[in-house]
Amino acid sequence: MSESVVHVSELTKVFKVPEREPGLRAAAKSLIRRQTRDVHAVEPISFDIESGEVVGFLGPNGAGKTTTIRTLLGFLRPSARKLEVLGGSPARNPTLRRRIGYLPRDLRSAPASTGRHPFPSVAALPGARVLVPRPHVRSAAT
């Protein structure tokens, strides 16, 4: 049996969303005393992913799929419980975040782009190491 590379135990994510009545008076009042409500983006979820497994998240819009993935990547901090990726917390460890890859479904490039098109963008990311071979120039002997 393989070791878990992702361990999630009772993960939740709650966002505080500001609320106010419509109108100018309510807007001014909300600057002094802000009312918020909790939005539960991810209800308690637990799972393990072992080395070599390929995992997909399926569910309706608003089910918390993207929020869960962003939390696993360290872009968001979980509201409660335990989350480990490769033995640590991605939200607290930038070195660990560099070891995690993510390819979103909606990654798009220009219609006329070539296979080399994304390299300059990726190479510009902090800490990125992209090796692009130099084009070979051949001269024809006459």
CSV table of N, CA, C and O in Angstrom, one decimal, residues 19-140:
chain,number,residue,atom,x,y,z
A,19,GLU,N,-22.9,42.1,4.3
A,19,GLU,CA,-24.3,42.3,4.0
A,19,GLU,C,-24.7,43.7,4.4
A,19,GLU,O,-24.2,44.2,5.4
A,20,ARG,N,-25.5,44.3,3.6
A,20,ARG,CA,-26.1,45.6,3.9
A,20,ARG,C,-27.4,45.9,3.2
A,20,ARG,O,-27.6,45.3,2.1
A,21,GLU,N,-28.1,46.8,3.7
A,21,GLU,CA,-29.4,47.2,3.1
A,21,GLU,C,-29.1,48.1,1.9
A,21,GLU,O,-28.0,48.7,1.9
A,22,PRO,N,-29.9,48.1,0.9
A,22,PRO,CA,-29.7,49.0,-0.2
A,22,PRO,C,-29.8,50.5,0.2
A,22,PRO,O,-30.5,50.8,1.2
A,23,GLY,N,-29.1,51.4,-0.5
A,23,GLY,CA,-29.2,52.8,-0.3
A,23,GLY,C,-28.0,53.4,0.3
A,23,GLY,O,-27.1,52.8,0.8
A,24,LEU,N,-27.9,54.8,0.1
A,24,LEU,CA,-26.7,55.5,0.5
A,24,LEU,C,-26.5,55.5,2.1
A,24,LEU,O,-25.4,55.4,2.6
A,25,ARG,N,-27.6,55.7,2.8
A,25,ARG,CA,-27.5,55.7,4.3
A,25,ARG,C,-27.0,54.3,4.8
A,25,ARG,O,-26.1,54.3,5.6
A,26,ALA,N,-27.4,53.2,4.2
A,26,ALA,CA,-27.0,51.9,4.6
A,26,ALA,C,-25.5,51.7,4.2
A,26,ALA,O,-24.7,51.1,5.0
A,27,ALA,N,-25.1,52.3,3.1
A,27,ALA,CA,-23.7,52.2,2.7
A,27,ALA,C,-22.8,53.0,3.7
A,27,ALA,O,-21.7,52.5,4.1
A,28,ALA,N,-23.2,54.1,4.1
A,28,ALA,CA,-22.4,54.9,5.1
A,28,ALA,C,-22.4,54.2,6.4
A,28,ALA,O,-21.3,54.1,7.1
A,29,LYS,N,-23.5,53.6,6.8
A,29,LYS,CA,-23.5,52.9,8.1
A,29,LYS,C,-22.6,51.6,8.1
A,29,LYS,O,-22.0,51.3,9.1
A,30,SER,N,-22.6,51.0,6.9
A,30,SER,CA,-21.7,49.8,6.8
A,30,SER,C,-20.2,50.1,6.9
A,30,SER,O,-19.5,49.2,7.2
A,31,LEU,N,-19.8,51.4,6.7
A,31,LEU,CA,-18.4,51.7,6.9
A,31,LEU,C,-18.1,51.7,8.4
A,31,LEU,O,-16.9,51.4,8.7
A,32,ILE,N,-19.0,51.9,9.2
A,32,ILE,CA,-18.8,52.0,10.7
A,32,ILE,C,-19.0,50.6,11.3
A,32,ILE,O,-18.2,50.1,12.1
A,33,ARG,N,-20.1,50.0,11.0
A,33,ARG,CA,-20.5,48.8,11.6
A,33,ARG,C,-20.9,47.8,10.5
A,33,ARG,O,-22.0,47.8,9.9
A,34,ARG,N,-20.0,46.9,10.1
A,34,ARG,CA,-20.2,46.0,9.0
A,34,ARG,C,-20.9,44.7,9.5
A,34,ARG,O,-20.4,44.1,10.5
A,35,GLN,N,-21.9,44.4,8.8
A,35,GLN,CA,-22.6,43.1,9.1
A,35,GLN,C,-22.1,42.1,8.1
A,35,GLN,O,-22.0,42.4,6.9
A,36,THR,N,-21.8,40.9,8.6
A,36,THR,CA,-21.4,39.8,7.7
A,36,THR,C,-22.2,38.6,7.9
A,36,THR,O,-22.9,38.4,9.0
A,37,ARG,N,-22.2,37.7,6.9
A,37,ARG,CA,-22.8,36.4,7.1
A,37,ARG,C,-21.8,35.3,6.6
A,37,ARG,O,-20.9,35.6,5.8
A,38,ASP,N,-21.9,34.1,7.2
A,38,ASP,CA,-21.0,33.1,6.8
A,38,ASP,C,-21.5,32.3,5.6
A,38,ASP,O,-22.7,32.0,5.5
A,39,VAL,N,-20.7,32.1,4.6
A,39,VAL,CA,-21.0,31.3,3.4
A,39,VAL,C,-20.1,30.1,3.5
A,39,VAL,O,-18.9,30.2,3.4
A,40,HIS,N,-20.7,28.9,3.6
A,40,HIS,CA,-20.0,27.7,3.7
A,40,HIS,C,-19.7,27.2,2.3
A,40,HIS,O,-20.5,26.5,1.7
A,41,ALA,N,-18.5,27.4,1.8
A,41,ALA,CA,-18.1,27.0,0.5
A,41,ALA,C,-17.7,25.6,0.4
A,41,ALA,O,-17.9,24.9,-0.6
A,42,VAL,N,-17.1,25.0,1.5
A,42,VAL,CA,-16.8,23.6,1.6
A,42,VAL,C,-17.3,23.1,2.9
A,42,VAL,O,-16.9,23.5,3.9
A,43,GLU,N,-18.2,22.1,2.8
A,43,GLU,CA,-18.7,21.5,4.0
A,43,GLU,C,-17.6,20.4,4.4
A,43,GLU,O,-16.8,20.1,3.6
A,44,PRO,N,-17.6,19.9,5.6
A,44,PRO,CA,-16.6,19.0,6.0
A,44,PRO,C,-16.4,17.9,5.0
A,44,PRO,O,-17.3,17.2,4.6
A,45,ILE,N,-15.1,17.7,4.6
A,45,ILE,CA,-14.8,16.7,3.6
A,45,ILE,C,-13.5,16.0,4.1
A,45,ILE,O,-12.6,16.7,4.6
A,46,SER,N,-13.4,14.7,3.9
A,46,SER,CA,-12.2,14.0,4.2
A,46,SER,C,-11.8,13.0,3.1
A,46,SER,O,-12.7,12.4,2.5
A,47,PHE,N,-10.6,12.9,2.8
A,47,PHE,CA,-10.1,12.0,1.8
A,47,PHE,C,-8.6,11.9,1.8
A,47,PHE,O,-7.9,12.7,2.4
A,48,ASP,N,-8.1,10.8,1.2
A,48,ASP,CA,-6.6,10.6,1.1
A,48,ASP,C,-6.4,10.3,-0.4
A,48,ASP,O,-7.2,9.6,-1.1
A,49,ILE,N,-5.2,10.8,-0.9
A,49,ILE,CA,-4.8,10.5,-2.3
A,49,ILE,C,-3.4,9.9,-2.1
A,49,ILE,O,-2.5,10.5,-1.5
A,50,GLU,N,-3.3,8.7,-2.7
A,50,GLU,CA,-2.0,8.0,-2.6
A,50,GLU,C,-1.1,8.3,-3.8
A,50,GLU,O,-1.6,8.7,-4.9
A,51,SER,N,0.1,8.1,-3.7
A,51,SER,CA,1.1,8.3,-4.8
A,51,SER,C,0.7,7.5,-6.0
A,51,SER,O,0.3,6.4,-5.9
A,52,GLY,N,0.6,8.2,-7.1
A,52,GLY,CA,0.3,7.6,-8.4
A,52,GLY,C,-1.2,7.6,-8.8
A,52,GLY,O,-1.6,7.3,-9.9
A,53,GLU,N,-2.0,8.0,-7.8
A,53,GLU,CA,-3.5,8.1,-8.1
A,53,GLU,C,-3.8,9.4,-8.9
A,53,GLU,O,-3.2,10.4,-8.7
A,54,VAL,N,-4.8,9.3,-9.8
A,54,VAL,CA,-5.3,10.4,-10.5
A,54,VAL,C,-6.7,10.6,-10.0
A,54,VAL,O,-7.5,9.7,-9.9
A,55,VAL,N,-7.0,11.9,-9.6
A,55,VAL,CA,-8.2,12.2,-8.9
A,55,VAL,C,-8.9,13.3,-9.7
A,55,VAL,O,-8.3,14.3,-10.1
A,56,GLY,N,-10.3,13.2,-9.8
A,56,GLY,CA,-11.1,14.3,-10.4
A,56,GLY,C,-12.2,14.7,-9.4
A,56,GLY,O,-12.6,13.8,-8.6
A,57,PHE,N,-12.6,15.9,-9.4
A,57,PHE,CA,-13.6,16.4,-8.6
A,57,PHE,C,-14.9,16.6,-9.5
A,57,PHE,O,-14.8,17.4,-10.4
A,58,LEU,N,-15.9,15.9,-9.1
A,58,LEU,CA,-17.2,16.1,-9.9
A,58,LEU,C,-18.3,16.6,-9.0
A,58,LEU,O,-18.3,16.3,-7.8
A,59,GLY,N,-19.1,17.4,-9.5
A,59,GLY,CA,-20.2,18.0,-8.7
A,59,GLY,C,-20.8,19.2,-9.4
A,59,GLY,O,-20.3,19.7,-10.3
A,60,PRO,N,-22.0,19.6,-9.0
A,60,PRO,CA,-22.7,20.7,-9.6
A,60,PRO,C,-22.0,22.0,-9.2
A,60,PRO,O,-21.1,22.1,-8.4
A,61,ASN,N,-22.3,23.1,-10.0
A,61,ASN,CA,-21.8,24.4,-9.7
A,61,ASN,C,-22.1,24.8,-8.3
A,61,ASN,O,-23.2,24.5,-7.7
A,62,GLY,N,-21.1,25.4,-7.6
A,62,GLY,CA,-21.3,25.8,-6.2
A,62,GLY,C,-21.1,24.7,-5.2
A,62,GLY,O,-21.3,24.9,-4.0
A,63,ALA,N,-20.6,23.5,-5.6
A,63,ALA,CA,-20.4,22.4,-4.7
A,63,ALA,C,-19.1,22.5,-3.9
A,63,ALA,O,-18.9,21.8,-2.9
A,64,GLY,N,-18.2,23.4,-4.3
A,64,GLY,CA,-16.9,23.6,-3.5
A,64,GLY,C,-15.7,22.9,-4.2
A,64,GLY,O,-14.7,22.8,-3.5
A,65,LYS,N,-15.9,22.5,-5.4
A,65,LYS,CA,-14.7,21.8,-6.1
A,65,LYS,C,-13.5,22.7,-6.2
A,65,LYS,O,-12.4,22.4,-5.8
A,66,THR,N,-13.7,23.9,-6.8
A,66,THR,CA,-12.6,24.9,-7.0
A,66,THR,C,-12.1,25.3,-5.7
A,66,THR,O,-10.8,25.5,-5.6
A,67,THR,N,-12.9,25.6,-4.7
A,67,THR,CA,-12.4,26.1,-3.4
A,67,THR,C,-11.6,25.0,-2.8
A,67,THR,O,-10.5,25.3,-2.2
A,68,THR,N,-12.0,23.7,-2.9
A,68,THR,CA,-11.2,22.6,-2.3
A,68,THR,C,-9.8,22.6,-3.0
A,68,THR,O,-8.8,22.5,-2.3
A,69,ILE,N,-9.8,22.6,-4.3
A,69,ILE,CA,-8.5,22.6,-5.0
A,69,ILE,C,-7.6,23.8,-4.7
A,69,ILE,O,-6.4,23.6,-4.5
A,70,ARG,N,-8.2,25.0,-4.6
A,70,ARG,CA,-7.4,26.1,-4.3
A,70,ARG,C,-6.8,26.0,-2.9
A,70,ARG,O,-5.8,26.5,-2.6
A,71,THR,N,-7.6,25.4,-2.0
A,71,THR,CA,-7.1,25.2,-0.6
A,71,THR,C,-6.0,24.2,-0.6
A,71,THR,O,-4.9,24.3,0.0
A,72,LEU,N,-6.1,23.1,-1.4
A,72,LEU,CA,-5.0,22.1,-1.6
A,72,LEU,C,-3.7,22.7,-2.1
A,72,LEU,O,-2.6,22.3,-1.8
A,73,LEU,N,-3.9,23.7,-3.0
A,73,LEU,CA,-2.8,24.3,-3.7
A,73,LEU,C,-2.1,25.4,-2.8
A,73,LEU,O,-1.0,25.9,-3.1
A,74,GLY,N,-2.8,25.8,-1.7
A,74,GLY,CA,-2.2,26.8,-0.8
A,74,GLY,C,-2.7,28.2,-1.1
A,74,GLY,O,-2.2,29.1,-0.5
A,75,PHE,N,-3.6,28.4,-2.1
A,75,PHE,CA,-4.0,29.7,-2.5
A,75,PHE,C,-5.0,30.2,-1.4
A,75,PHE,O,-5.1,31.4,-1.2
A,76,LEU,N,-5.7,29.3,-0.7
A,76,LEU,CA,-6.7,29.7,0.3
A,76,LEU,C,-6.3,28.9,1.6
A,76,LEU,O,-5.8,27.7,1.5
A,77,ARG,N,-6.5,29.5,2.7
A,77,ARG,CA,-6.3,28.7,4.0
A,77,ARG,C,-7.6,28.1,4.4
A,77,ARG,O,-8.7,28.7,4.3
A,78,PRO,N,-7.5,26.8,4.9
A,78,PRO,CA,-8.7,26.2,5.3
A,78,PRO,C,-9.3,26.8,6.6
A,78,PRO,O,-8.5,27.4,7.4
A,79,SER,N,-10.6,26.8,6.8
A,79,SER,CA,-11.2,27.3,8.0
A,79,SER,C,-11.0,26.4,9.2
A,79,SER,O,-11.0,26.9,10.3
A,80,ALA,N,-11.0,25.1,8.9
A,80,ALA,CA,-10.9,24.2,10.0
A,80,ALA,C,-10.3,22.8,9.6
A,80,ALA,O,-10.3,22.5,8.4
A,81,ARG,N,-9.7,22.2,10.6
A,81,ARG,CA,-9.2,20.8,10.5
A,81,ARG,C,-7.9,20.7,9.8
A,81,ARG,O,-7.1,21.6,9.7
A,82,LYS,N,-7.6,19.5,9.4
A,82,LYS,CA,-6.2,19.1,8.9
A,82,LYS,C,-6.1,18.9,7.4
A,82,LYS,O,-7.0,18.3,6.8
A,83,LEU,N,-5.1,19.5,6.8
A,83,LEU,CA,-4.8,19.4,5.4
A,83,LEU,C,-3.3,19.3,5.2
A,83,LEU,O,-2.5,20.1,5.7
A,84,GLU,N,-2.9,18.2,4.6
A,84,GLU,CA,-1.5,17.9,4.3
A,84,GLU,C,-1.3,17.5,2.9
A,84,GLU,O,-2.0,16.7,2.4
A,85,VAL,N,-0.4,18.2,2.2
A,85,VAL,CA,0.0,17.8,0.9
A,85,VAL,C,1.5,17.6,0.9
A,85,VAL,O,2.3,18.5,1.3
A,86,LEU,N,2.0,16.4,0.5
A,86,LEU,CA,3.4,16.1,0.5
A,86,LEU,C,4.0,16.3,1.9
A,86,LEU,O,5.1,16.8,2.0
A,87,GLY,N,3.2,16.0,2.9
A,87,GLY,CA,3.7,16.1,4.3
A,87,GLY,C,3.7,17.5,4.9
A,87,GLY,O,4.2,17.6,6.0
A,88,GLY,N,3.1,18.5,4.3
A,88,GLY,CA,3.1,19.8,4.9
A,88,GLY,C,1.9,20.6,4.5
A,88,GLY,O,1.0,20.1,3.9
A,89,SER,N,1.9,21.8,4.9
A,89,SER,CA,0.8,22.7,4.6
A,89,SER,C,1.2,23.7,3.5
A,89,SER,O,2.0,24.5,3.7
A,90,PRO,N,0.6,23.6,2.3
A,90,PRO,CA,0.9,24.4,1.2
A,90,PRO,C,0.7,25.9,1.5
A,90,PRO,O,1.4,26.8,1.0
A,91,ALA,N,-0.3,26.3,2.3
A,91,ALA,CA,-0.6,27.7,2.6
A,91,ALA,C,0.6,28.3,3.4
A,91,ALA,O,0.8,29.5,3.3
A,92,ARG,N,1.3,27.5,4.1
A,92,ARG,CA,2.4,28.0,5.0
A,92,ARG,C,3.8,27.8,4.4
A,92,ARG,O,4.8,28.2,5.0
A,93,ASN,N,3.9,27.0,3.3
A,93,ASN,CA,5.2,26.6,2.9
A,93,ASN,C,5.4,26.9,1.4
A,93,ASN,O,5.0,26.1,0.6
A,94,PRO,N,6.0,28.0,1.0
A,94,PRO,CA,6.2,28.3,-0.4
A,94,PRO,C,7.1,27.3,-1.1
A,94,PRO,O,6.9,27.0,-2.3
A,95,THR,N,8.0,26.7,-0.4
A,95,THR,CA,8.9,25.6,-1.1
A,95,THR,C,8.0,24.4,-1.5
A,95,THR,O,8.2,23.9,-2.5
A,96,LEU,N,7.1,24.1,-0.6
A,96,LEU,CA,6.2,23.0,-0.9
A,96,LEU,C,5.2,23.3,-2.1
A,96,LEU,O,5.0,22.5,-3.0
A,97,ARG,N,4.8,24.6,-2.2
A,97,ARG,CA,3.9,25.0,-3.3
A,97,ARG,C,4.6,24.8,-4.6
A,97,ARG,O,3.9,24.6,-5.6
A,98,ARG,N,5.9,25.0,-4.6
A,98,ARG,CA,6.6,24.9,-5.9
A,98,ARG,C,6.7,23.5,-6.4
A,98,ARG,O,6.9,23.2,-7.6
A,99,ARG,N,6.4,22.5,-5.5
A,99,ARG,CA,6.4,21.1,-5.9
A,99,ARG,C,5.0,20.6,-6.4
A,99,ARG,O,4.9,19.4,-6.8
A,100,ILE,N,4.0,21.5,-6.4
A,100,ILE,CA,2.7,21.1,-6.7
A,100,ILE,C,2.3,21.6,-8.1
A,100,ILE,O,2.5,22.8,-8.4
A,101,GLY,N,1.8,20.7,-9.0
A,101,GLY,CA,1.4,21.2,-10.3
A,101,GLY,C,-0.1,21.2,-10.4
A,101,GLY,O,-0.8,20.4,-9.8
A,102,TYR,N,-0.6,22.1,-11.2
A,102,TYR,CA,-2.1,22.2,-11.4
A,102,TYR,C,-2.4,22.7,-12.8
A,102,TYR,O,-1.8,23.6,-13.3
A,103,LEU,N,-3.2,21.9,-13.5
A,103,LEU,CA,-3.6,22.3,-14.8
A,103,LEU,C,-5.1,22.5,-14.9
A,103,LEU,O,-5.9,21.5,-14.8
A,104,PRO,N,-5.6,23.7,-14.9
A,104,PRO,CA,-7.1,24.0,-14.9
A,104,PRO,C,-7.7,23.6,-16.2
A,104,PRO,O,-7.0,23.6,-17.2
A,105,ARG,N,-8.9,23.2,-16.1
A,105,ARG,CA,-9.7,22.8,-17.3
A,105,ARG,C,-9.8,23.9,-18.3
A,105,ARG,O,-9.8,23.7,-19.5
A,106,ASP,N,-9.9,25.1,-17.8
A,106,ASP,CA,-10.2,26.2,-18.7
A,106,ASP,C,-9.0,27.0,-19.1
A,106,ASP,O,-9.0,28.2,-19.4
A,107,LEU,N,-7.8,26.4,-19.0
A,107,LEU,CA,-6.6,27.0,-19.5
A,107,LEU,C,-6.7,27.3,-21.0
A,107,LEU,O,-6.9,26.3,-21.8
A,108,ARG,N,-6.5,28.5,-21.4
A,108,ARG,CA,-6.7,28.8,-22.8
A,108,ARG,C,-5.5,29.6,-23.3
A,108,ARG,O,-4.8,30.3,-22.6
A,109,SER,N,-5.2,29.4,-24.6
A,109,SER,CA,-4.2,30.2,-25.3
A,109,SER,C,-4.8,30.8,-26.5
A,109,SER,O,-5.9,30.4,-27.0
A,110,ALA,N,-4.0,31.6,-27.2
A,110,ALA,CA,-4.4,32.2,-28.4
A,110,ALA,C,-4.7,31.2,-29.5
A,110,ALA,O,-3.9,30.2,-29.5
A,111,PRO,N,-5.7,31.3,-30.3
A,111,PRO,CA,-6.0,30.3,-31.3
A,111,PRO,C,-4.9,30.0,-32.3
A,111,PRO,O,-4.7,28.9,-32.7
A,112,ALA,N,-4.1,31.0,-32.6
A,112,ALA,CA,-3.0,30.8,-33.6
A,112,ALA,C,-1.7,30.4,-32.9
A,112,ALA,O,-0.6,30.4,-33.5
A,113,SER,N,-1.7,30.1,-31.6
A,113,SER,CA,-0.4,29.9,-30.8
A,113,SER,C,0.1,28.5,-31.2
A,113,SER,O,-0.6,27.6,-31.6
A,114,THR,N,1.4,28.4,-31.0
A,114,THR,CA,2.1,27.1,-31.2
A,114,THR,C,2.4,26.5,-29.9
A,114,THR,O,2.1,27.0,-28.8
A,115,GLY,N,3.0,25.3,-29.9
A,115,GLY,CA,3.4,24.6,-28.7
A,115,GLY,C,4.4,25.4,-27.8
A,115,GLY,O,4.5,25.2,-26.6
A,116,ARG,N,5.1,26.3,-28.4
A,116,ARG,CA,6.1,27.1,-27.7
A,116,ARG,C,5.5,28.4,-27.1
A,116,ARG,O,6.1,29.0,-26.2
A,117,HIS,N,4.3,28.7,-27.4
A,117,HIS,CA,3.6,29.9,-27.0
A,117,HIS,C,3.6,30.1,-25.5
A,117,HIS,O,3.9,31.2,-25.0
A,118,PRO,N,3.2,29.1,-24.7
A,118,PRO,CA,3.1,29.4,-23.2
A,118,PRO,C,4.4,29.5,-22.5
A,118,PRO,O,4.5,30.0,-21.4
A,119,PHE,N,5.6,29.1,-23.1
A,119,PHE,CA,6.8,29.1,-22.4
A,119,PHE,C,7.3,30.4,-21.8
A,119,PHE,O,7.7,30.5,-20.7
A,120,PRO,N,7.2,31.5,-22.6
A,120,PRO,CA,7.6,32.8,-22.0
A,120,PRO,C,6.8,33.2,-20.8
A,120,PRO,O,7.3,33.7,-19.8
A,121,SER,N,5.5,32.9,-20.8
A,121,SER,CA,4.6,33.2,-19.7
A,121,SER,C,5.0,32.4,-18.5
A,121,SER,O,5.1,32.9,-17.4
A,122,VAL,N,5.2,31.1,-18.7
A,122,VAL,CA,5.5,30.2,-17.6
A,122,VAL,C,6.9,30.5,-17.0
A,122,VAL,O,7.1,30.5,-15.8
A,123,ALA,N,7.8,30.8,-17.9
A,123,ALA,CA,9.2,31.1,-17.5
A,123,ALA,C,9.3,32.4,-16.7
A,123,ALA,O,10.2,32.6,-15.8
A,124,ALA,N,8.3,33.3,-16.8
A,124,ALA,CA,8.3,34.5,-16.1
A,124,ALA,C,7.7,34.4,-14.6
A,124,ALA,O,7.9,35.3,-13.8
A,125,LEU,N,7.2,33.2,-14.3
A,125,LEU,CA,6.7,32.9,-13.0
A,125,LEU,C,7.8,32.9,-12.0
A,125,LEU,O,8.9,32.4,-12.3
A,126,PRO,N,7.6,33.4,-10.8
A,126,PRO,CA,8.7,33.3,-9.8
A,126,PRO,C,9.1,31.9,-9.5
A,126,PRO,O,8.3,31.0,-9.3
A,127,GLY,N,10.4,31.6,-9.5
A,127,GLY,CA,11.0,30.3,-9.2
A,127,GLY,C,10.8,29.3,-10.3
A,127,GLY,O,11.2,28.1,-10.2
A,128,ALA,N,10.3,29.7,-11.5
A,128,ALA,CA,10.1,28.7,-12.6
A,128,ALA,C,11.4,28.4,-13.3
A,128,ALA,O,12.2,29.3,-13.5
A,129,ARG,N,11.6,27.2,-13.6
A,129,ARG,CA,12.7,26.8,-14.4
A,129,ARG,C,12.2,26.1,-15.7
A,129,ARG,O,11.6,25.0,-15.6
A,130,VAL,N,12.3,26.7,-16.8
A,130,VAL,CA,11.8,26.1,-18.0
A,130,VAL,C,12.9,26.0,-19.0
A,130,VAL,O,13.6,27.0,-19.2
A,131,LEU,N,13.2,24.9,-19.5
A,131,LEU,CA,14.2,24.7,-20.4
A,131,LEU,C,13.6,24.6,-21.8
A,131,LEU,O,12.8,23.7,-22.1
A,132,VAL,N,14.0,25.5,-22.7
A,132,VAL,CA,13.6,25.6,-24.0
A,132,VAL,C,14.8,25.4,-24.9
A,132,VAL,O,15.7,26.1,-24.9
A,133,PRO,N,14.8,24.3,-25.8
A,133,PRO,CA,15.9,24.1,-26.6
A,133,PRO,C,16.1,25.2,-27.7
A,133,PRO,O,15.1,25.8,-28.1
A,134,ARG,N,17.3,25.5,-28.0
A,134,ARG,CA,17.6,26.5,-29.0
A,134,ARG,C,17.3,25.9,-30.4
A,134,ARG,O,17.6,24.7,-30.6
A,135,PRO,N,16.8,26.7,-31.3
A,135,PRO,CA,16.6,26.1,-32.6
A,135,PRO,C,17.9,25.8,-33.3
A,135,PRO,O,18.9,26.5,-33.1
A,136,HIS,N,17.9,24.7,-34.0
A,136,HIS,CA,19.1,24.3,-34.7
A,136,HIS,C,19.1,25.0,-36.1
A,136,HIS,O,18.1,25.0,-36.8
A,137,VAL,N,20.3,25.5,-36.5
A,137,VAL,CA,20.4,26.1,-37.8
A,137,VAL,C,21.3,25.2,-38.6
A,137,VAL,O,22.4,24.8,-38.3
A,138,ARG,N,20.7,24.8,-39.7
A,138,ARG,CA,21.4,24.0,-40.6
A,138,ARG,C,21.8,24.7,-41.9
A,138,ARG,O,20.9,25.4,-42.4
A,139,SER,N,23.0,24.6,-42.3
A,139,SER,CA,23.4,25.3,-43.5
A,139,SER,C,23.5,24.2,-44.6
A,139,SER,O,24.0,23.1,-44.4
A,140,ALA,N,23.0,24.5,-45.8
A,140,ALA,CA,23.1,23.6,-46.9
A,140,ALA,C,24.4,23.8,-47.6
A,140,ALA,O,24.8,24.9,-48.0
